[in-house]
């Protein structure tokens, strides 16, 4: 009985990571569904951060009540920047790209985040190229492979792949504005998705700094949630003039907003933090492509999204680039740990583990 309990306990991180990827896949599909039903995604994102703050703040007040360090202006600034680049800006760019393309396409581009983070970290001098080492060569090669996959995904369609679908109309009435976006959607959509990846990569740089100054995960997440709610709320109020968009009743909109804030930005992020603490960011990273698989299957089933050969090949190449970058990062961490042995993951420098693709959903 004890061995069974140990095995179940050992599977906890795996179960939580599968849940996180399914939850994030569901969020991508709900973004698309909300847009197809005429809901403003800017308003949805504002509500998402608001519901996330309402979920995480009580947890932070309880769990960090005795260990919370002093809140300084620098911590506030870093929280603002994390919320801006990894939260409100990244989510609005991702949602806009998803409207112009498809859930599968936008999700595939997310896998570029580790490579882009590597490039941004080099610019900030937090990473070294290390072209003389196998680890450095792998990270550079993986980044180039990912960029090549993104270009193939963007510019090549190819044959349509026949997939199954469920005969249920989840698409609703597509807004007229979306219909006029078709001519240039295949170019603007990928550009917005890549900009979202760059925004997220910048947020990871600030997260690495913030984790040093304010090492309370619940409190830092709550602080970023509040900042994100303020930013996304101001942006939505400035751009959305239809007050009916803000009304929530006992309908699909309330379900989507609740799921976005409580499940995708609350429970999933808490599970993510525990997984990073137990197994480290590389363990978390290897589950990222599972989200792409879930979105591709669910998109073809419920949203009647069409898969093309170029999309499948491009996504596969991007995933190969992702794992190449992660392999190089893993080799680098192993080499560093041999030089400076550490008994536990939490004792290591957060900047040594800056590439964490699942942080694309910061809160």
PDB file of C-alpha atoms in Angstrom, residues 117-234:
ATOM      1  CA  UNK A 117      13.365  34.314 -24.561  1.00  0.00           C
ATOM      2  CA  UNK A 118      16.872  33.044 -25.279  1.00  0.00           C
ATOM      3  CA  UNK A 119      17.409  35.884 -27.775  1.00  0.00           C
ATOM      4  CA  UNK A 120      15.987  38.520 -25.409  1.00  0.00           C
ATOM      5  CA  UNK A 121      18.055  37.157 -22.502  1.00  0.00           C
ATOM      6  CA  UNK A 122      21.206  37.512 -24.616  1.00  0.00           C
ATOM      7  CA  UNK A 123      20.317  41.153 -25.314  1.00  0.00           C
ATOM      8  CA  UNK A 124      19.906  41.703 -21.551  1.00  0.00           C
ATOM      9  CA  UNK A 125      23.179  39.810 -20.927  1.00  0.00           C
ATOM     10  CA  UNK A 126      21.430  37.185 -18.822  1.00  0.00           C
ATOM     11  CA  UNK A 127      22.423  34.421 -21.252  1.00  0.00           C
ATOM     12  CA  UNK A 128      25.577  33.691 -23.211  1.00  0.00           C
ATOM     13  CA  UNK A 129      25.709  32.290 -26.712  1.00  0.00           C
ATOM     14  CA  UNK A 130      28.352  29.736 -25.797  1.00  0.00           C
ATOM     15  CA  UNK A 131      28.833  28.623 -29.391  1.00  0.00           C
ATOM     16  CA  UNK A 132      31.868  26.586 -28.371  1.00  0.00           C
ATOM     17  CA  UNK A 133      29.692  24.298 -26.233  1.00  0.00           C
ATOM     18  CA  UNK A 134      27.090  21.765 -27.335  1.00  0.00           C
ATOM     19  CA  UNK A 135      24.516  23.410 -25.085  1.00  0.00           C
ATOM     20  CA  UNK A 136      24.999  26.816 -26.697  1.00  0.00           C
ATOM     21  CA  UNK A 137      24.929  25.343 -30.189  1.00  0.00           C
ATOM     22  CA  UNK A 138      21.695  23.478 -29.370  1.00  0.00           C
ATOM     23  CA  UNK A 139      19.985  26.628 -28.098  1.00  0.00           C
ATOM     24  CA  UNK A 140      20.963  28.621 -31.192  1.00  0.00           C
ATOM     25  CA  UNK A 141      19.995  25.779 -33.521  1.00  0.00           C
ATOM     26  CA  UNK A 142      16.673  25.259 -31.734  1.00  0.00           C
ATOM     27  CA  UNK A 143      15.866  28.955 -32.020  1.00  0.00           C
ATOM     28  CA  UNK A 144      16.581  28.944 -35.759  1.00  0.00           C
ATOM     29  CA  UNK A 145      14.518  25.760 -36.227  1.00  0.00           C
ATOM     30  CA  UNK A 146      11.607  27.364 -34.403  1.00  0.00           C
ATOM     31  CA  UNK A 147      11.780  30.500 -36.546  1.00  0.00           C
ATOM     32  CA  UNK A 148      11.872  28.332 -39.669  1.00  0.00           C
ATOM     33  CA  UNK A 149       8.793  26.434 -38.496  1.00  0.00           C
ATOM     34  CA  UNK A 150       6.955  29.695 -37.818  1.00  0.00           C
ATOM     35  CA  UNK A 151       7.740  30.932 -41.343  1.00  0.00           C
ATOM     36  CA  UNK A 152       6.502  27.657 -42.833  1.00  0.00           C
ATOM     37  CA  UNK A 153       3.374  27.836 -40.698  1.00  0.00           C
ATOM     38  CA  UNK A 154       2.729  31.391 -41.894  1.00  0.00           C
ATOM     39  CA  UNK A 155       3.463  31.252 -45.611  1.00  0.00           C
ATOM     40  CA  UNK A 156       2.621  27.675 -46.631  1.00  0.00           C
ATOM     41  CA  UNK A 157      -0.824  26.097 -46.484  1.00  0.00           C
ATOM     42  CA  UNK A 158      -0.596  22.960 -48.571  1.00  0.00           C
ATOM     43  CA  UNK A 159      -3.195  20.239 -48.820  1.00  0.00           C
ATOM     44  CA  UNK A 160      -6.163  20.245 -46.474  1.00  0.00           C
ATOM     45  CA  UNK A 161      -6.122  17.373 -43.995  1.00  0.00           C
ATOM     46  CA  UNK A 162      -9.506  15.772 -43.473  1.00  0.00           C
ATOM     47  CA  UNK A 163     -10.438  15.639 -39.784  1.00  0.00           C
ATOM     48  CA  UNK A 164     -13.496  14.616 -37.844  1.00  0.00           C
ATOM     49  CA  UNK A 165     -16.013  17.068 -36.409  1.00  0.00           C
ATOM     50  CA  UNK A 166     -19.052  17.036 -34.165  1.00  0.00           C
ATOM     51  CA  UNK A 167     -22.219  18.355 -35.753  1.00  0.00           C
ATOM     52  CA  UNK A 168     -22.834  21.039 -33.153  1.00  0.00           C
ATOM     53  CA  UNK A 169     -22.763  24.760 -33.957  1.00  0.00           C
ATOM     54  CA  UNK A 170     -20.360  26.242 -31.414  1.00  0.00           C
ATOM     55  CA  UNK A 171     -19.249  29.019 -33.729  1.00  0.00           C
ATOM     56  CA  UNK A 172     -22.291  31.231 -33.341  1.00  0.00           C
ATOM     57  CA  UNK A 173     -22.672  34.337 -35.466  1.00  0.00           C
ATOM     58  CA  UNK A 174     -19.341  35.612 -36.606  1.00  0.00           C
ATOM     59  CA  UNK A 175     -18.928  39.359 -36.254  1.00  0.00           C
ATOM     60  CA  UNK A 176     -18.974  41.302 -39.483  1.00  0.00           C
ATOM     61  CA  UNK A 177     -15.639  42.926 -38.682  1.00  0.00           C
ATOM     62  CA  UNK A 178     -13.962  39.518 -38.685  1.00  0.00           C
ATOM     63  CA  UNK A 179     -15.254  38.730 -42.160  1.00  0.00           C
ATOM     64  CA  UNK A 180     -13.418  41.750 -43.590  1.00  0.00           C
ATOM     65  CA  UNK A 181     -10.154  40.703 -41.954  1.00  0.00           C
ATOM     66  CA  UNK A 182      -9.706  37.627 -44.138  1.00  0.00           C
ATOM     67  CA  UNK A 183      -7.542  39.168 -46.915  1.00  0.00           C
ATOM     68  CA  UNK A 184      -4.626  40.058 -44.641  1.00  0.00           C
ATOM     69  CA  UNK A 185      -5.320  37.789 -41.664  1.00  0.00           C
ATOM     70  CA  UNK A 186      -2.666  35.243 -42.717  1.00  0.00           C
ATOM     71  CA  UNK A 187       0.035  37.941 -42.332  1.00  0.00           C
ATOM     72  CA  UNK A 188      -1.229  40.149 -39.499  1.00  0.00           C
ATOM     73  CA  UNK A 189      -2.257  37.186 -37.314  1.00  0.00           C
ATOM     74  CA  UNK A 190       1.232  35.621 -37.165  1.00  0.00           C
ATOM     75  CA  UNK A 191       2.833  39.036 -36.609  1.00  0.00           C
ATOM     76  CA  UNK A 192       0.603  39.665 -33.591  1.00  0.00           C
ATOM     77  CA  UNK A 193       1.284  36.144 -32.266  1.00  0.00           C
ATOM     78  CA  UNK A 194       5.047  36.637 -32.534  1.00  0.00           C
ATOM     79  CA  UNK A 195       4.748  40.052 -30.855  1.00  0.00           C
ATOM     80  CA  UNK A 196       2.887  38.292 -28.037  1.00  0.00           C
ATOM     81  CA  UNK A 197       5.825  35.867 -27.698  1.00  0.00           C
ATOM     82  CA  UNK A 198       8.311  38.747 -27.520  1.00  0.00           C
ATOM     83  CA  UNK A 199       6.143  40.461 -24.900  1.00  0.00           C
ATOM     84  CA  UNK A 200       6.058  37.280 -22.823  1.00  0.00           C
ATOM     85  CA  UNK A 201       9.818  36.832 -23.187  1.00  0.00           C
ATOM     86  CA  UNK A 202      10.365  40.333 -21.771  1.00  0.00           C
ATOM     87  CA  UNK A 203       8.094  39.512 -18.843  1.00  0.00           C
ATOM     88  CA  UNK A 204      10.224  36.467 -17.986  1.00  0.00           C
ATOM     89  CA  UNK A 205      13.250  38.735 -17.641  1.00  0.00           C
ATOM     90  CA  UNK A 206      11.380  40.886 -15.132  1.00  0.00           C
ATOM     91  CA  UNK A 207       9.987  37.799 -13.380  1.00  0.00           C
ATOM     92  CA  UNK A 208      13.527  36.547 -12.780  1.00  0.00           C
ATOM     93  CA  UNK A 209      14.362  39.843 -11.085  1.00  0.00           C
ATOM     94  CA  UNK A 210      11.134  39.953  -9.113  1.00  0.00           C
ATOM     95  CA  UNK A 211      11.549  36.406  -7.789  1.00  0.00           C
ATOM     96  CA  UNK A 212      14.783  37.522  -6.107  1.00  0.00           C
ATOM     97  CA  UNK A 213      13.335  40.611  -4.461  1.00  0.00           C
ATOM     98  CA  UNK A 214       9.913  39.169  -3.619  1.00  0.00           C
ATOM     99  CA  UNK A 215      10.145  35.355  -3.337  1.00  0.00           C
ATOM    100  CA  UNK A 216       6.509  34.749  -2.311  1.00  0.00           C
ATOM    101  CA  UNK A 217       4.748  33.032  -5.193  1.00  0.00           C
ATOM    102  CA  UNK A 218       1.169  33.584  -4.051  1.00  0.00           C
ATOM    103  CA  UNK A 219       1.722  37.228  -3.147  1.00  0.00           C
ATOM    104  CA  UNK A 220       3.660  38.016  -6.318  1.00  0.00           C
ATOM    105  CA  UNK A 221       0.982  36.342  -8.453  1.00  0.00           C
ATOM    106  CA  UNK A 222      -1.733  38.276  -6.622  1.00  0.00           C
ATOM    107  CA  UNK A 223       0.165  41.529  -7.105  1.00  0.00           C
ATOM    108  CA  UNK A 224       0.618  40.865 -10.824  1.00  0.00           C
ATOM    109  CA  UNK A 225      -3.068  39.913 -11.082  1.00  0.00           C
ATOM    110  CA  UNK A 226      -4.155  43.233  -9.594  1.00  0.00           C
ATOM    111  CA  UNK A 227      -1.805  45.156 -11.886  1.00  0.00           C
ATOM    112  CA  UNK A 228      -3.030  43.173 -14.900  1.00  0.00           C
ATOM    113  CA  UNK A 229      -6.671  43.858 -13.994  1.00  0.00           C
ATOM    114  CA  UNK A 230      -5.996  47.605 -13.811  1.00  0.00           C
ATOM    115  CA  UNK A 231      -4.065  47.665 -17.087  1.00  0.00           C
ATOM    116  CA  UNK A 232      -6.476  45.478 -19.041  1.00  0.00           C
ATOM    117  CA  UNK A 233      -9.449  47.360 -17.560  1.00  0.00           C
ATOM    118  CA  UNK A 234      -8.115  50.771 -18.599  1.00  0.00           C
TER     119      UNK A 234
END
